[in-house]
Amino acid sequence: MNRLTFCTATVVFALLFGEAFAHVSLESKTVQTGASFDATFRVGHGCAGSPTVKLNIRIPEGVVAVEPQDKDGWSVTSTSGTLDHATVSGGQSFSEGAKVVTWSGRLSPHQVATFTLKARLADDAVAGQRVIFPVYQQCEKGEERWIDPNDEDDHPAPFLEIVPKR
């Protein structure tokens, strides 16, 4: 394949399939009932060419012991509160926990980056269901809401499929 053909094919691929890789997604696809896990969120783009400046991740019920990980050049905070239901994970009971994790910084509009939090899933989580993490991506101009529970929508929420503990 000559250089011009390769460059043309690359541009066509990016135009046709680039958006499919541009969503905020989770690198891991499954989580075991009652297990510790790392949730690494992959941000594939800004908002219509505008740099990302904030990422808010809503922590779903059943996810406890949340520890957001530092990211170079970004500050991270979490908002905690009383859980709607006491949750047991790894034999430990939780009645309070993180509700929202927020990273603030600056990510150029075409740069891909990852943001990680460590957490535990409830012992009574049901295999076959999803743990859905609504994500609000704030940019210098505009916002993207990755909150749709159906992964076939234009703005699907990142999720983990629950599998039985081994």
Tab-separated table of C-alpha atoms in Angstrom:
chain	number	residue	atom	x	y	z
A	1	MET	CA	0.000	0.000	0.000
A	2	ASN	CA	1.471	3.338	-0.964
A	3	ARG	CA	1.700	6.257	1.442
A	4	LEU	CA	-1.206	8.238	-0.095
A	5	THR	CA	-3.539	5.230	0.013
A	6	PHE	CA	-2.581	4.525	3.638
A	7	CYS	CA	-3.161	8.173	4.670
A	8	THR	CA	-6.523	8.256	2.860
A	9	ALA	CA	-7.604	4.994	4.500
A	10	THR	CA	-6.565	6.317	7.913
A	11	VAL	CA	-8.599	9.520	7.477
A	12	VAL	CA	-11.665	7.597	6.245
A	13	PHE	CA	-11.398	5.176	9.195
A	14	ALA	CA	-11.123	8.069	11.667
A	15	LEU	CA	-14.144	9.838	10.176
A	16	LEU	CA	-16.304	6.730	10.054
A	17	PHE	CA	-15.288	5.041	13.281
A	18	GLY	CA	-13.630	7.735	15.397
A	19	GLU	CA	-16.842	8.605	17.221
A	20	ALA	CA	-17.251	4.974	18.301
A	21	PHE	CA	-13.990	5.253	20.213
A	22	ALA	CA	-14.707	8.743	21.530
A	23	HIS	CA	-17.151	7.982	24.343
A	24	VAL	CA	-16.232	7.967	27.997
A	25	SER	CA	-15.884	4.268	28.708
A	26	LEU	CA	-14.496	1.851	31.265
A	27	GLU	CA	-11.387	-0.131	30.367
A	28	SER	CA	-12.560	-3.169	32.335
A	29	LYS	CA	-15.935	-4.629	31.384
A	30	THR	CA	-16.775	-6.869	34.358
A	31	VAL	CA	-16.730	-6.861	38.157
A	32	GLN	CA	-17.214	-9.740	40.586
A	33	THR	CA	-19.851	-9.649	43.304
A	34	GLY	CA	-18.283	-8.422	46.569
A	35	ALA	CA	-14.875	-7.832	44.994
A	36	SER	CA	-12.428	-4.948	44.950
A	37	PHE	CA	-11.900	-3.417	41.517
A	38	ASP	CA	-10.249	-0.570	39.634
A	39	ALA	CA	-12.603	1.496	37.490
A	40	THR	CA	-10.487	3.213	34.845
A	41	PHE	CA	-12.497	5.696	32.808
A	42	ARG	CA	-11.177	6.478	29.325
A	43	VAL	CA	-12.005	9.952	27.961
A	44	GLY	CA	-11.680	9.958	24.181
A	45	HIS	CA	-12.313	13.614	23.295
A	46	GLY	CA	-13.479	17.034	24.461
A	47	CYS	CA	-16.836	18.665	23.664
A	48	ALA	CA	-17.109	19.629	19.978
A	49	GLY	CA	-13.472	20.701	19.849
A	50	SER	CA	-13.404	22.285	23.315
A	51	PRO	CA	-10.949	21.064	25.999
A	52	THR	CA	-12.217	18.977	28.909
A	53	VAL	CA	-11.804	20.789	32.240
A	54	LYS	CA	-13.828	18.642	34.646
A	55	LEU	CA	-15.027	15.063	34.918
A	56	ASN	CA	-17.831	14.266	37.423
A	57	ILE	CA	-18.513	10.587	38.052
A	58	ARG	CA	-21.650	9.627	39.988
A	59	ILE	CA	-21.049	6.616	42.228
A	60	PRO	CA	-23.895	4.088	41.946
A	61	GLU	CA	-25.536	2.266	44.863
A	62	GLY	CA	-23.621	-0.853	45.820
A	63	VAL	CA	-20.208	0.656	45.059
A	64	VAL	CA	-18.344	1.441	48.294
A	65	ALA	CA	-14.852	2.108	49.686
A	66	VAL	CA	-14.212	4.476	46.764
A	67	GLU	CA	-10.659	5.835	46.503
A	68	PRO	CA	-10.082	8.205	43.566
A	69	GLN	CA	-6.527	8.027	42.250
A	70	ASP	CA	-4.389	11.097	41.605
A	71	LYS	CA	-3.730	12.169	38.020
A	72	ASP	CA	-0.791	14.397	37.081
A	73	GLY	CA	-1.942	17.957	36.400
A	74	TRP	CA	-5.424	17.354	37.811
A	75	SER	CA	-6.984	17.846	41.236
A	76	VAL	CA	-9.426	15.246	42.526
A	77	THR	CA	-12.174	15.589	45.121
A	78	SER	CA	-15.029	13.427	46.289
A	79	THR	CA	-18.355	14.288	47.831
A	80	SER	CA	-19.568	11.812	50.441
A	81	GLY	CA	-22.864	11.232	52.172
A	82	THR	CA	-25.192	8.727	53.750
A	83	LEU	CA	-25.939	5.779	51.462
A	84	ASP	CA	-29.576	5.080	50.570
A	85	HIS	CA	-29.093	1.537	51.887
A	86	ALA	CA	-26.418	0.103	54.177
A	87	THR	CA	-24.116	-2.023	52.039
A	88	VAL	CA	-21.970	-5.021	52.965
A	89	SER	CA	-18.843	-5.706	50.942
A	90	GLY	CA	-16.090	-8.123	51.926
A	91	GLY	CA	-17.879	-8.676	55.238
A	92	GLN	CA	-17.636	-4.974	56.134
A	93	SER	CA	-20.765	-2.797	56.492
A	94	PHE	CA	-20.938	0.682	54.885
A	95	SER	CA	-23.588	3.298	55.698
A	96	GLU	CA	-21.701	6.287	54.258
A	97	GLY	CA	-19.585	6.693	51.175
A	98	ALA	CA	-18.631	8.639	48.088
A	99	LYS	CA	-21.491	9.969	45.971
A	100	VAL	CA	-19.513	11.904	43.339
A	101	VAL	CA	-15.837	11.924	42.316
A	102	THR	CA	-14.598	14.997	40.435
A	103	TRP	CA	-11.332	15.514	38.584
A	104	SER	CA	-10.496	19.101	37.520
A	105	GLY	CA	-7.723	20.085	35.130
A	106	ARG	CA	-7.328	20.520	31.380
A	107	LEU	CA	-7.291	17.960	28.599
A	108	SER	CA	-6.874	19.093	25.000
A	109	PRO	CA	-9.923	18.284	22.850
A	110	HIS	CA	-8.294	15.432	20.911
A	111	GLN	CA	-6.186	13.965	23.721
A	112	VAL	CA	-7.167	10.603	25.220
A	113	ALA	CA	-6.733	10.192	28.983
A	114	THR	CA	-7.681	7.822	31.784
A	115	PHE	CA	-8.991	8.497	35.294
A	116	THR	CA	-9.057	5.708	37.902
A	117	LEU	CA	-10.852	5.010	41.130
A	118	LYS	CA	-10.509	1.971	43.373
A	119	ALA	CA	-13.685	0.587	44.949
A	120	ARG	CA	-15.587	-2.478	46.185
A	121	LEU	CA	-18.856	-3.951	44.956
A	122	ALA	CA	-21.603	-5.045	47.360
A	123	ASP	CA	-21.707	-8.704	48.398
A	124	ASP	CA	-25.375	-8.903	47.352
A	125	ALA	CA	-24.862	-7.479	43.842
A	126	VAL	CA	-26.753	-9.574	41.310
A	127	ALA	CA	-24.762	-11.352	38.580
A	128	GLY	CA	-25.942	-10.413	35.096
A	129	GLN	CA	-26.903	-6.865	36.062
A	130	ARG	CA	-24.909	-3.730	35.317
A	131	VAL	CA	-23.216	-1.189	37.559
A	132	ILE	CA	-23.807	2.080	35.700
A	133	PHE	CA	-21.586	5.126	36.303
A	134	PRO	CA	-23.183	8.348	34.964
A	135	VAL	CA	-20.409	10.724	33.857
A	136	TYR	CA	-20.661	14.470	33.270
A	137	GLN	CA	-17.812	15.809	31.149
A	138	GLN	CA	-17.502	19.584	31.444
A	139	CYS	CA	-15.519	21.446	28.806
A	140	GLU	CA	-14.419	25.057	28.399
A	141	LYS	CA	-17.425	25.360	26.050
A	142	GLY	CA	-20.223	22.902	26.604
A	143	GLU	CA	-20.786	19.617	28.366
A	144	GLU	CA	-21.244	15.974	27.419
A	145	ARG	CA	-23.483	13.806	29.595
A	146	TRP	CA	-22.588	10.118	29.397
A	147	ILE	CA	-25.689	9.023	31.299
A	148	ASP	CA	-27.832	6.871	28.991
A	149	PRO	CA	-28.213	3.381	30.505
A	150	ASN	CA	-28.523	1.762	27.059
A	151	ASP	CA	-25.039	1.271	25.578
A	152	GLU	CA	-26.490	1.668	22.058
A	153	ASP	CA	-27.485	5.321	22.670
A	154	ASP	CA	-25.439	8.312	21.500
A	155	HIS	CA	-24.249	9.087	25.045
A	156	PRO	CA	-24.029	5.734	26.836
A	157	ALA	CA	-23.065	5.677	30.497
A	158	PRO	CA	-19.956	3.627	31.284
A	159	PHE	CA	-20.873	0.349	32.984
A	160	LEU	CA	-19.492	-2.891	34.402
A	161	GLU	CA	-21.270	-6.208	33.973
A	162	ILE	CA	-21.604	-8.042	37.319
A	163	VAL	CA	-20.275	-11.619	37.280
A	164	PRO	CA	-20.433	-14.224	40.086
A	165	LYS	CA	-17.557	-14.335	42.545
A	166	ARG	CA	-15.155	-17.138	41.705
